[in-house]
């Protein structure tokens, strides 16, 4: 393939950043997108230059580490696919591809394509759990949970916390992420006792981190590699409203 | 070095109960005076950090990812075992214990494995209480499936993302403690050395991967839960950041490394597509519940499309060779069988390095929708990577490195040979012998973290004089200087070759010479070549950038530097172990048609042949210095309950 890449380079949070253009050789269609970047980096290192920093780990779509905006779309726009699972056969031989980091105030750039997503961890720390210590749990089958409820909780729990939803949103809202965690927990009987506190505390932290407001454009759902549904946002709004009314 | 496994006395089934009573306690008010360092935030690390913090200890937890939730445990797909016997199909603690011992080819420690089986049920209880959405039946109770090496259904699962859900459970418990201020979390932080004070592990040296800052952390004890070393092979199903650095640097400080040659090759992975390949992707073992493995009977058919090969021309070799376990034969056996048919020239796909995993029968029997519900996400992943649909044509699979049974040696209390250093999860060697059964790693990681370490670490604290040194102690100066030395040497080498090219080369070397089949010749060759390659690495590696900010090439270089040494230990152990067992297959030691076990039909020609008289021991290696030979210590494996026998899955 004869690609032209326009890659965002930024030394650190204080650096304004710029695009750099590459025309890598030896790219073939069976490569994954990250393997393509590996090739670019090998060339750079051999030329004595600093490779492009980008985040990745599992390379199989589950850890949520990779975080590239490809041609303007978080993860590149293939349905239900993270950047690490995207393959070059989806691109044209002569394509020009732009690669940028997640862009959001709450996700400052660390270097090149790497951003700081610790805001997500801080939101979870405010209530994304059931307060049970180790030991003393009753037998797992003491608590039958209907398959429908359990499946719906699992639909929400599948979120990989990558942050594509924030990157896609014009307001950089984190509602899809937060609502997935709140819904996973609040749907299950185990999560009910803390349901009100959870949603209030997590939403408060979300606002403090500087994420924007949700105007339900649905761009988050469209790019979510785990296809987390917008319905969870509706559900969280309901949970939140009820919790506030209860005081 | 003296190794004492500290196995409690008494009947096997009562050892853990008795031991828990014998272990000393730390009173609740005193717990907050102890600082515990936990390196790793996978299932083992997160569960340990959260549980110890709940008990009142002060915990610092470290991981190299940007969030503890991204540890490699997240990638586990298939499930977690527990002896709940919810299916009423004959399971029990004893059966899970026995299956694990047998699956491990009689090279695991009985007492540890029994404890693992005993606590397995509590793990499921704990996870459900946390809100882990395991699969359920319409009646609302938990569902189970079966996994390789077992004839009962004891595997709990959450779609194809069991590891993710279990880790998110442990991460939620950890997050709660971080929020409460009981755990200080250090993401994007790499541990690069262990600090020893008066013979005890009392701290670590880390590098902040975002700022490059090298830092000191002191504690009353250090827990390492840093996962496996599969990436020494370059290509594996592990996350690309998985490494041997933490355990190997502890090893260099005095912790014995046990059974490094026990590596697991998983039979069902997506085959390599070219040189650019950076990692291999697992297709969960659960697929073997419904998929049938086959290759053409005749070489001549290998080039044809699968549907052009008639039923009578297919060799369902697992069903043929292992009628009672069939496609669910254990991993080591299924992998070797795949290698064998490919060696015979009957492999399919590019380079003949693949076999079919066919769902046509299951689709006909259960309907495409049912298969989609069970495995939809795996089929989608397969299609994304290969561009082929497994609903329409059989998957192509091939074995790949997946898990490492070897690890730092630990005693029954999970303490390494370095006092004060505890090792949990895949990083230790303790429970799986020479081969791990599917769905048992998640069980072990959580058993270690939730239910073992809280007891045993208290005993250590209560038995030793309290001593958490200041980070000004000279031992910290020395360890920090060591770390700085490594970083600077790598940056200054200014050579011509990239780190990746070295990693690829050493990985290929160990895969070819110490992979699925090993021989004296191949291992000796590797042992000759590795030191040469290592010398070249230090002279000719090219690491651009500086140490003062994020530098991924530098991080990678440090890891590969450790593989360069570790590879030698791996091959040394494999050469020494002149038998075949589990994942360690020495071509010189296999059953032939002359053996009575083959003649009487108990096992097949070509199966692994153990030598219990000479090798029923744990090989614990002591580091003796740079470019020096390791020293072997043997921990004999004494079986009180189980009789060692030749494994047969026929
Ligand atoms: C694709 C795949 C599927 C699997 N499926 C199953 C399954 O279905 N069932 C099953 O039982 N098992 C399965 N396994 C095995 C299982 O997932 C692992 O053995 C297990 O999760 C390991 O957990 P751990 O906590 O020991 O280590 P990990 O989860 O690997 O965590 C290691 C931690 O250590 C940290 N770390 C490592 N090095 C350093 C360092 N130098 N400094 C600081 N931190 C460091 C990492 O950041 C991470 O937090 C699977 C494995 C793979 C690869
Ligand atoms: S690298 Fe793990 S999801 Fe992409």
mmCIF file of C-alpha atoms in Angstrom, chain B residues 417-549:
data_model
loop_
_atom_site.group_PDB
_atom_site.id
_atom_site.type_symbol
_atom_site.label_atom_id
_atom_site.label_comp_id
_atom_site.label_asym_id
_atom_site.label_seq_id
_atom_site.Cartn_x
_atom_site.Cartn_y
_atom_site.Cartn_z
ATOM 1 C CA UNK B 417 12.726 -17.429 48.716
ATOM 2 C CA UNK B 418 13.345 -13.749 49.467
ATOM 3 C CA UNK B 419 11.653 -13.136 52.839
ATOM 4 C CA UNK B 420 8.995 -10.448 52.672
ATOM 5 C CA UNK B 421 8.471 -10.828 48.926
ATOM 6 C CA UNK B 422 5.151 -12.507 48.148
ATOM 7 C CA UNK B 423 4.223 -13.550 44.647
ATOM 8 C CA UNK B 424 0.656 -14.032 43.419
ATOM 9 C CA UNK B 425 -1.165 -15.033 40.253
ATOM 10 C CA UNK B 426 0.558 -16.041 37.048
ATOM 11 C CA UNK B 427 3.819 -14.598 38.347
ATOM 12 C CA UNK B 428 4.306 -17.484 40.771
ATOM 13 C CA UNK B 429 4.749 -21.140 39.878
ATOM 14 C CA UNK B 430 2.591 -22.720 42.461
ATOM 15 C CA UNK B 431 -0.580 -24.394 41.300
ATOM 16 C CA UNK B 432 -0.578 -25.609 37.721
ATOM 17 C CA UNK B 433 2.378 -27.968 37.551
ATOM 18 C CA UNK B 434 3.517 -28.544 33.995
ATOM 19 C CA UNK B 435 0.227 -27.611 32.349
ATOM 20 C CA UNK B 436 -2.664 -25.408 33.375
ATOM 21 C CA UNK B 437 -6.264 -26.387 32.765
ATOM 22 C CA UNK B 438 -8.548 -23.865 31.119
ATOM 23 C CA UNK B 439 -10.377 -21.445 33.431
ATOM 24 C CA UNK B 440 -7.997 -22.116 36.297
ATOM 25 C CA UNK B 441 -5.749 -19.057 36.040
ATOM 26 C CA UNK B 442 -8.522 -16.637 36.890
ATOM 27 C CA UNK B 443 -9.433 -18.892 39.789
ATOM 28 C CA UNK B 444 -5.856 -18.953 41.032
ATOM 29 C CA UNK B 445 -5.277 -15.206 40.726
ATOM 30 C CA UNK B 446 -8.370 -14.425 42.752
ATOM 31 C CA UNK B 447 -7.768 -17.208 45.268
ATOM 32 C CA UNK B 448 -4.299 -15.819 45.936
ATOM 33 C CA UNK B 449 -5.467 -12.231 46.255
ATOM 34 C CA UNK B 450 -8.793 -12.524 48.038
ATOM 35 C CA UNK B 451 -8.343 -15.587 50.201
ATOM 36 C CA UNK B 452 -4.721 -16.562 50.752
ATOM 37 C CA UNK B 453 -2.502 -13.512 51.057
ATOM 38 C CA UNK B 454 -4.634 -11.746 53.714
ATOM 39 C CA UNK B 455 -3.889 -14.622 56.085
ATOM 40 C CA UNK B 456 -0.307 -15.356 55.234
ATOM 41 C CA UNK B 457 0.975 -11.798 55.123
ATOM 42 C CA UNK B 458 -0.382 -11.170 58.617
ATOM 43 C CA UNK B 459 1.601 -14.126 59.835
ATOM 44 C CA UNK B 460 4.751 -12.676 58.310
ATOM 45 C CA UNK B 461 4.152 -9.306 59.947
ATOM 46 C CA UNK B 462 3.389 -10.863 63.304
ATOM 47 C CA UNK B 463 6.442 -13.126 63.189
ATOM 48 C CA UNK B 464 9.132 -10.638 62.178
ATOM 49 C CA UNK B 465 10.487 -7.603 63.887
ATOM 50 C CA UNK B 466 8.717 -4.573 62.448
ATOM 51 C CA UNK B 467 10.985 -2.702 60.085
ATOM 52 C CA UNK B 468 9.893 -0.379 57.336
ATOM 53 C CA UNK B 469 13.102 1.399 56.375
ATOM 54 C CA UNK B 470 13.349 5.004 55.307
ATOM 55 C CA UNK B 471 13.935 5.520 51.591
ATOM 56 C CA UNK B 472 17.275 7.119 52.532
ATOM 57 C CA UNK B 473 18.625 3.735 53.500
ATOM 58 C CA UNK B 474 21.817 2.881 51.532
ATOM 59 C CA UNK B 475 20.052 -0.141 50.008
ATOM 60 C CA UNK B 476 17.780 2.318 48.184
ATOM 61 C CA UNK B 477 20.794 4.292 46.937
ATOM 62 C CA UNK B 478 22.319 1.147 45.555
ATOM 63 C CA UNK B 479 19.110 -0.077 43.894
ATOM 64 C CA UNK B 480 18.388 3.328 42.400
ATOM 65 C CA UNK B 481 21.907 3.536 41.019
ATOM 66 C CA UNK B 482 21.412 0.117 39.460
ATOM 67 C CA UNK B 483 18.206 1.228 37.738
ATOM 68 C CA UNK B 484 19.737 4.481 36.536
ATOM 69 C CA UNK B 485 22.678 2.519 35.223
ATOM 70 C CA UNK B 486 20.462 0.297 33.095
ATOM 71 C CA UNK B 487 18.440 3.222 31.737
ATOM 72 C CA UNK B 488 21.550 5.215 30.865
ATOM 73 C CA UNK B 489 23.343 2.304 29.240
ATOM 74 C CA UNK B 490 20.348 1.646 27.020
ATOM 75 C CA UNK B 491 20.074 5.287 25.998
ATOM 76 C CA UNK B 492 23.768 5.584 25.310
ATOM 77 C CA UNK B 493 24.196 2.419 23.256
ATOM 78 C CA UNK B 494 23.404 4.357 20.082
ATOM 79 C CA UNK B 495 23.535 1.257 17.931
ATOM 80 C CA UNK B 496 21.962 0.362 14.627
ATOM 81 C CA UNK B 497 19.220 -2.138 15.470
ATOM 82 C CA UNK B 498 15.775 -1.468 16.869
ATOM 83 C CA UNK B 499 14.618 -3.078 20.077
ATOM 84 C CA UNK B 500 11.842 -4.840 18.184
ATOM 85 C CA UNK B 501 14.274 -6.515 15.829
ATOM 86 C CA UNK B 502 16.106 -7.998 18.819
ATOM 87 C CA UNK B 503 12.882 -9.065 20.465
ATOM 88 C CA UNK B 504 11.731 -10.726 17.277
ATOM 89 C CA UNK B 505 15.026 -12.558 16.945
ATOM 90 C CA UNK B 506 15.249 -13.843 20.491
ATOM 91 C CA UNK B 507 11.556 -14.773 20.371
ATOM 92 C CA UNK B 508 11.996 -16.764 17.187
ATOM 93 C CA UNK B 509 15.014 -18.471 18.654
ATOM 94 C CA UNK B 510 13.168 -19.698 21.734
ATOM 95 C CA UNK B 511 10.015 -20.565 19.784
ATOM 96 C CA UNK B 512 11.962 -22.705 17.356
ATOM 97 C CA UNK B 513 14.258 -24.327 19.885
ATOM 98 C CA UNK B 514 12.263 -24.291 23.096
ATOM 99 C CA UNK B 515 8.676 -24.154 21.859
ATOM 100 C CA UNK B 516 6.257 -26.986 21.273
ATOM 101 C CA UNK B 517 9.032 -29.562 20.884
ATOM 102 C CA UNK B 518 12.439 -29.389 22.515
ATOM 103 C CA UNK B 519 15.511 -31.535 22.173
ATOM 104 C CA UNK B 520 18.978 -31.605 23.595
ATOM 105 C CA UNK B 521 20.265 -30.440 20.232
ATOM 106 C CA UNK B 522 17.838 -27.555 19.801
ATOM 107 C CA UNK B 523 18.305 -26.367 23.353
ATOM 108 C CA UNK B 524 22.079 -26.515 23.209
ATOM 109 C CA UNK B 525 21.964 -24.516 20.027
ATOM 110 C CA UNK B 526 19.761 -21.872 21.613
ATOM 111 C CA UNK B 527 21.995 -21.710 24.664
ATOM 112 C CA UNK B 528 24.951 -21.003 22.429
ATOM 113 C CA UNK B 529 23.194 -18.328 20.420
ATOM 114 C CA UNK B 530 21.405 -16.410 23.235
ATOM 115 C CA UNK B 531 24.522 -14.999 24.950
ATOM 116 C CA UNK B 532 25.846 -13.859 21.571
ATOM 117 C CA UNK B 533 22.611 -12.116 20.790
ATOM 118 C CA UNK B 534 22.550 -10.564 24.244
ATOM 119 C CA UNK B 535 26.043 -9.172 23.784
ATOM 120 C CA UNK B 536 25.005 -7.744 20.441
ATOM 121 C CA UNK B 537 21.923 -6.211 22.032
ATOM 122 C CA UNK B 538 23.884 -4.181 24.551
ATOM 123 C CA UNK B 539 26.336 -3.009 21.898
ATOM 124 C CA UNK B 540 24.066 -2.412 18.998
ATOM 125 C CA UNK B 541 20.644 -1.465 20.280
ATOM 126 C CA UNK B 542 19.200 1.847 19.212
ATOM 127 C CA UNK B 543 17.008 3.601 21.772
ATOM 128 C CA UNK B 544 16.136 7.139 20.681
ATOM 129 C CA UNK B 545 14.896 9.948 22.932
ATOM 130 C CA UNK B 546 15.699 10.681 26.531
ATOM 131 C CA UNK B 547 14.898 9.267 29.942
ATOM 132 C CA UNK B 548 13.142 12.426 31.095
ATOM 133 C CA UNK B 549 9.709 12.024 29.621
#
